[in-house]
Amino acid sequence: MTALPTYDDVVAAAARLEGHAHRTPVLRSATADARWGAQFFFKCENFQRMGAFKFRGAFNALSRFDAAQRQAGAIAFSSGNHAQAVALSARLLGMPALILMPQDAPAAKLAATRGYGAEVVLYDRFTEDREALTKRLAAERGMTLIPPYDHPDVLTGQGTAVKELIEETGPLDALYVCLGGGGLLSGSALSARALSPDCKVYGIEPEAGNDGQQSLRAGRIVHIETPRTIADGAQTQHLGEHTFAIIRRDVDDIRTVSDAQLVDAMRFFAERMKIVVEPTGGLAFAGACQDAATLPGARVGVIVSGGNVDLARYAALLAGE
Ligand SMILES: *Cc1c(COP(=O)(O)O)cnc(C)c1O
């Protein structure tokens, strides 16, 4: 592993994103503050381009390609927001993109990825080795592989959201960030440590997939089976080498919430704040509510990571089906 990225790299990423990524709003909720007794600042990445913070990391990584890399383009494997982030970034930067997606990926996600102009190659999740297939295609076409989280340019790109948040709010007492593979959490921690050194930083992951919590406790990366949870953006089996090294150094704790708590968070966002948030996007707020008794009057940053959810599924989750 090369040297770990630093906050200076987040600052450089922010300069590359300027004029391309949205500076997303920081929303407040008097109801949330009254009910849980803290002062919440919601950084709303559901309003980011393509509907999630993933645009930040993908665009930052692709905009660093040299001329030869640009000509051949980017390749990624993902059934979720990273696919759309790489596809859109490639289109904006005028380069080809190839995305490997499972045959049974939701039709809406396939259509969105193709809609951004990427070539989509389908594979069978049960019989084909996705990583081997990606490597073979990357070699054949000379394309550069952009992983969803374990890459310095990806994680420093993700860190720009918290840079914007704290620049707007001033120092915070605590920051809650959802956790899958740790790109968002590690980048956020770099920004928080630089801009608000006393701020506690917490990663929140689904109860069914607490590999991050286990890893922090064990001091090494723990691998688990793909967890069963409605938080499809956090169904990762393990943290990355770069992300774990930063999380271990800069994150105070990793905590978990249940799927029922995620639905409660989604419902609060819909009813009280009028925003559509995908299940994974509710992790951080669910974690903050759970800790509220320890945060009286505290200034608490909450990352709302994305809003890409099929409307029929969204309605069914909120209806308790
Ligand atoms: C990818 C994703 C996450 C998890 O991010 P990591 O960088 O993998 O930890 C959380 N929320 C949403 C909406 C995502 O798309």
mmCIF file with all atom_site columns, N, CA, C and O in Angstrom, residues 200-224:
data_model
loop_
_atom_site.group_PDB
_atom_site.id
_atom_site.type_symbol
_atom_site.label_atom_id
_atom_site.label_alt_id
_atom_site.label_comp_id
_atom_site.label_asym_id
_atom_site.label_entity_id
_atom_site.label_seq_id
_atom_site.pdbx_PDB_ins_code
_atom_site.Cartn_x
_atom_site.Cartn_y
_atom_site.Cartn_z
_atom_site.occupancy
_atom_site.B_iso_or_equiv
_atom_site.pdbx_formal_charge
_atom_site.auth_seq_id
_atom_site.auth_comp_id
_atom_site.auth_asym_id
_atom_site.auth_atom_id
_atom_site.pdbx_PDB_model_num
ATOM 1   N N  . LYS A 1 200 ? -16.081 14.087  17.647 1.00 0.00 ? 200 LYS A N  1
ATOM 2   C CA . LYS A 1 200 ? -16.104 12.613  17.659 1.00 0.00 ? 200 LYS A CA 1
ATOM 3   C C  . LYS A 1 200 ? -16.632 12.139  16.305 1.00 0.00 ? 200 LYS A C  1
ATOM 4   O O  . LYS A 1 200 ? -17.599 12.698  15.796 1.00 0.00 ? 200 LYS A O  1
ATOM 5   N N  . VAL A 1 201 ? -16.003 11.122  15.750 1.00 0.00 ? 201 VAL A N  1
ATOM 6   C CA . VAL A 1 201 ? -16.435 10.602  14.445 1.00 0.00 ? 201 VAL A CA 1
ATOM 7   C C  . VAL A 1 201 ? -16.894 9.157   14.609 1.00 0.00 ? 201 VAL A C  1
ATOM 8   O O  . VAL A 1 201 ? -16.132 8.314   15.099 1.00 0.00 ? 201 VAL A O  1
ATOM 9   N N  . TYR A 1 202 ? -18.152 8.899   14.219 1.00 0.00 ? 202 TYR A N  1
ATOM 10  C CA . TYR A 1 202 ? -18.717 7.558   14.354 1.00 0.00 ? 202 TYR A CA 1
ATOM 11  C C  . TYR A 1 202 ? -19.149 7.000   13.007 1.00 0.00 ? 202 TYR A C  1
ATOM 12  O O  . TYR A 1 202 ? -19.789 7.702   12.221 1.00 0.00 ? 202 TYR A O  1
ATOM 13  N N  . GLY A 1 203 ? -18.817 5.746   12.765 1.00 0.00 ? 203 GLY A N  1
ATOM 14  C CA . GLY A 1 203 ? -19.322 5.034   11.597 1.00 0.00 ? 203 GLY A CA 1
ATOM 15  C C  . GLY A 1 203 ? -20.506 4.189   12.019 1.00 0.00 ? 203 GLY A C  1
ATOM 16  O O  . GLY A 1 203 ? -20.482 3.588   13.099 1.00 0.00 ? 203 GLY A O  1
ATOM 17  N N  . ILE A 1 204 ? -21.551 4.153   11.178 1.00 0.00 ? 204 ILE A N  1
ATOM 18  C CA . ILE A 1 204 ? -22.746 3.365   11.513 1.00 0.00 ? 204 ILE A CA 1
ATOM 19  C C  . ILE A 1 204 ? -22.992 2.345   10.411 1.00 0.00 ? 204 ILE A C  1
ATOM 20  O O  . ILE A 1 204 ? -23.093 2.703   9.229  1.00 0.00 ? 204 ILE A O  1
ATOM 21  N N  . GLU A 1 205 ? -23.096 1.085   10.801 1.00 0.00 ? 205 GLU A N  1
ATOM 22  C CA . GLU A 1 205 ? -23.332 0.038   9.810  1.00 0.00 ? 205 GLU A CA 1
ATOM 23  C C  . GLU A 1 205 ? -24.523 -0.816  10.222 1.00 0.00 ? 205 GLU A C  1
ATOM 24  O O  . GLU A 1 205 ? -24.978 -0.753  11.356 1.00 0.00 ? 205 GLU A O  1
ATOM 25  N N  . PRO A 1 206 ? -25.052 -1.593  9.269  1.00 0.00 ? 206 PRO A N  1
ATOM 26  C CA . PRO A 1 206 ? -26.201 -2.436  9.612  1.00 0.00 ? 206 PRO A CA 1
ATOM 27  C C  . PRO A 1 206 ? -25.806 -3.528  10.611 1.00 0.00 ? 206 PRO A C  1
ATOM 28  O O  . PRO A 1 206 ? -24.712 -4.087  10.503 1.00 0.00 ? 206 PRO A O  1
ATOM 29  N N  . GLU A 1 207 ? -26.711 -3.770  11.552 1.00 0.00 ? 207 GLU A N  1
ATOM 30  C CA . GLU A 1 207 ? -26.510 -4.804  12.570 1.00 0.00 ? 207 GLU A CA 1
ATOM 31  C C  . GLU A 1 207 ? -26.122 -6.152  11.945 1.00 0.00 ? 207 GLU A C  1
ATOM 32  O O  . GLU A 1 207 ? -25.241 -6.850  12.447 1.00 0.00 ? 207 GLU A O  1
ATOM 33  N N  . ALA A 1 208 ? -26.780 -6.487  10.819 1.00 0.00 ? 208 ALA A N  1
ATOM 34  C CA . ALA A 1 208 ? -26.553 -7.791  10.178 1.00 0.00 ? 208 ALA A CA 1
ATOM 35  C C  . ALA A 1 208 ? -25.160 -7.901  9.558  1.00 0.00 ? 208 ALA A C  1
ATOM 36  O O  . ALA A 1 208 ? -24.689 -8.993  9.278  1.00 0.00 ? 208 ALA A O  1
ATOM 37  N N  . GLY A 1 209 ? -24.494 -6.747  9.340  1.00 0.00 ? 209 GLY A N  1
ATOM 38  C CA . GLY A 1 209 ? -23.189 -6.783  8.688  1.00 0.00 ? 209 GLY A CA 1
ATOM 39  C C  . GLY A 1 209 ? -22.205 -5.894  9.406  1.00 0.00 ? 209 GLY A C  1
ATOM 40  O O  . GLY A 1 209 ? -21.771 -4.870  8.888  1.00 0.00 ? 209 GLY A O  1
ATOM 41  N N  . ASN A 1 210 ? -21.831 -6.293  10.640 1.00 0.00 ? 210 ASN A N  1
ATOM 42  C CA . ASN A 1 210 ? -20.983 -5.416  11.470 1.00 0.00 ? 210 ASN A CA 1
ATOM 43  C C  . ASN A 1 210 ? -19.496 -5.735  11.306 1.00 0.00 ? 210 ASN A C  1
ATOM 44  O O  . ASN A 1 210 ? -18.739 -5.708  12.275 1.00 0.00 ? 210 ASN A O  1
ATOM 45  N N  . ASP A 1 211 ? -19.080 -6.014  10.068 1.00 0.00 ? 211 ASP A N  1
ATOM 46  C CA . ASP A 1 211 ? -17.662 -6.347  9.858  1.00 0.00 ? 211 ASP A CA 1
ATOM 47  C C  . ASP A 1 211 ? -16.749 -5.187  10.227 1.00 0.00 ? 211 ASP A C  1
ATOM 48  O O  . ASP A 1 211 ? -15.632 -5.394  10.702 1.00 0.00 ? 211 ASP A O  1
ATOM 49  N N  . GLY A 1 212 ? -17.212 -3.949  10.042 1.00 0.00 ? 212 GLY A N  1
ATOM 50  C CA . GLY A 1 212 ? -16.390 -2.782  10.381 1.00 0.00 ? 212 GLY A CA 1
ATOM 51  C C  . GLY A 1 212 ? -16.154 -2.712  11.887 1.00 0.00 ? 212 GLY A C  1
ATOM 52  O O  . GLY A 1 212 ? -15.029 -2.498  12.350 1.00 0.00 ? 212 GLY A O  1
ATOM 53  N N  . GLN A 1 213 ? -17.232 -2.918  12.640 1.00 0.00 ? 213 GLN A N  1
ATOM 54  C CA . GLN A 1 213 ? -17.119 -2.903  14.104 1.00 0.00 ? 213 GLN A CA 1
ATOM 55  C C  . GLN A 1 213 ? -16.173 -4.020  14.575 1.00 0.00 ? 213 GLN A C  1
ATOM 56  O O  . GLN A 1 213 ? -15.285 -3.792  15.395 1.00 0.00 ? 213 GLN A O  1
ATOM 57  N N  . GLN A 1 214 ? -16.367 -5.206  13.994 1.00 0.00 ? 214 GLN A N  1
ATOM 58  C CA . GLN A 1 214 ? -15.489 -6.332  14.357 1.00 0.00 ? 214 GLN A CA 1
ATOM 59  C C  . GLN A 1 214 ? -14.037 -6.027  14.010 1.00 0.00 ? 214 GLN A C  1
ATOM 60  O O  . GLN A 1 214 ? -13.122 -6.364  14.756 1.00 0.00 ? 214 GLN A O  1
ATOM 61  N N  . SER A 1 215 ? -13.820 -5.377  12.873 1.00 0.00 ? 215 SER A N  1
ATOM 62  C CA . SER A 1 215 ? -12.458 -5.068  12.425 1.00 0.00 ? 215 SER A CA 1
ATOM 63  C C  . SER A 1 215 ? -11.786 -4.079  13.371 1.00 0.00 ? 215 SER A C  1
ATOM 64  O O  . SER A 1 215 ? -10.609 -4.223  13.713 1.00 0.00 ? 215 SER A O  1
ATOM 65  N N  . LEU A 1 216 ? -12.561 -3.048  13.775 1.00 0.00 ? 216 LEU A N  1
ATOM 66  C CA . LEU A 1 216 ? -12.008 -2.044  14.687 1.00 0.00 ? 216 LEU A CA 1
ATOM 67  C C  . LEU A 1 216 ? -11.613 -2.688  16.012 1.00 0.00 ? 216 LEU A C  1
ATOM 68  O O  . LEU A 1 216 ? -10.549 -2.412  16.569 1.00 0.00 ? 216 LEU A O  1
ATOM 69  N N  . ARG A 1 217 ? -12.464 -3.592  16.504 1.00 0.00 ? 217 ARG A N  1
ATOM 70  C CA . ARG A 1 217 ? -12.190 -4.270  17.783 1.00 0.00 ? 217 ARG A CA 1
ATOM 71  C C  . ARG A 1 217 ? -10.975 -5.205  17.652 1.00 0.00 ? 217 ARG A C  1
ATOM 72  O O  . ARG A 1 217 ? -10.163 -5.310  18.556 1.00 0.00 ? 217 ARG A O  1
ATOM 73  N N  . ALA A 1 218 ? -10.900 -5.898  16.506 1.00 0.00 ? 218 ALA A N  1
ATOM 74  C CA . ALA A 1 218 ? -9.853  -6.916  16.333 1.00 0.00 ? 218 ALA A CA 1
ATOM 75  C C  . ALA A 1 218 ? -8.521  -6.314  15.889 1.00 0.00 ? 218 ALA A C  1
ATOM 76  O O  . ALA A 1 218 ? -7.476  -6.958  15.996 1.00 0.00 ? 218 ALA A O  1
ATOM 77  N N  . GLY A 1 219 ? -8.558  -5.075  15.342 1.00 0.00 ? 219 GLY A N  1
ATOM 78  C CA . GLY A 1 219 ? -7.326  -4.460  14.849 1.00 0.00 ? 219 GLY A CA 1
ATOM 79  C C  . GLY A 1 219 ? -6.853  -5.051  13.527 1.00 0.00 ? 219 GLY A C  1
ATOM 80  O O  . GLY A 1 219 ? -5.705  -4.899  13.130 1.00 0.00 ? 219 GLY A O  1
ATOM 81  N N  . ARG A 1 220 ? -7.746  -5.746  12.823 1.00 0.00 ? 220 ARG A N  1
ATOM 82  C CA . ARG A 1 220 ? -7.419  -6.258  11.480 1.00 0.00 ? 220 ARG A CA 1
ATOM 83  C C  . ARG A 1 220 ? -8.729  -6.350  10.694 1.00 0.00 ? 220 ARG A C  1
ATOM 84  O O  . ARG A 1 220 ? -9.813  -6.364  11.296 1.00 0.00 ? 220 ARG A O  1
ATOM 85  N N  . ILE A 1 221 ? -8.615  -6.428  9.366  1.00 0.00 ? 221 ILE A N  1
ATOM 86  C CA . ILE A 1 221 ? -9.829  -6.436  8.538  1.00 0.00 ? 221 ILE A CA 1
ATOM 87  C C  . ILE A 1 221 ? -10.524 -7.790  8.640  1.00 0.00 ? 221 ILE A C  1
ATOM 88  O O  . ILE A 1 221 ? -9.956  -8.819  8.277  1.00 0.00 ? 221 ILE A O  1
ATOM 89  N N  . VAL A 1 222 ? -11.747 -7.778  9.169  1.00 0.00 ? 222 VAL A N  1
ATOM 90  C CA . VAL A 1 222 ? -12.538 -9.002  9.329  1.00 0.00 ? 222 VAL A CA 1
ATOM 91  C C  . VAL A 1 222 ? -13.474 -9.147  8.124  1.00 0.00 ? 222 VAL A C  1
ATOM 92  O O  . VAL A 1 222 ? -14.121 -8.184  7.721  1.00 0.00 ? 222 VAL A O  1
ATOM 93  N N  . HIS A 1 223 ? -13.500 -10.350 7.541  1.00 0.00 ? 223 HIS A N  1
ATOM 94  C CA . HIS A 1 223 ? -14.388 -10.633 6.400  1.00 0.00 ? 223 HIS A CA 1
ATOM 95  C C  . HIS A 1 223 ? -15.634 -11.367 6.887  1.00 0.00 ? 223 HIS A C  1
ATOM 96  O O  . HIS A 1 223 ? -15.547 -12.235 7.749  1.00 0.00 ? 223 HIS A O  1
ATOM 97  N N  . ILE A 1 224 ? -16.793 -11.004 6.299  1.00 0.00 ? 224 ILE A N  1
ATOM 98  C CA . ILE A 1 224 ? -18.048 -11.694 6.648  1.00 0.00 ? 224 ILE A CA 1
ATOM 99  C C  . ILE A 1 224 ? -18.764 -12.116 5.364  1.00 0.00 ? 224 ILE A C  1
ATOM 100 O O  . ILE A 1 224 ? -18.399 -11.699 4.265  1.00 0.00 ? 224 ILE A O  1
#
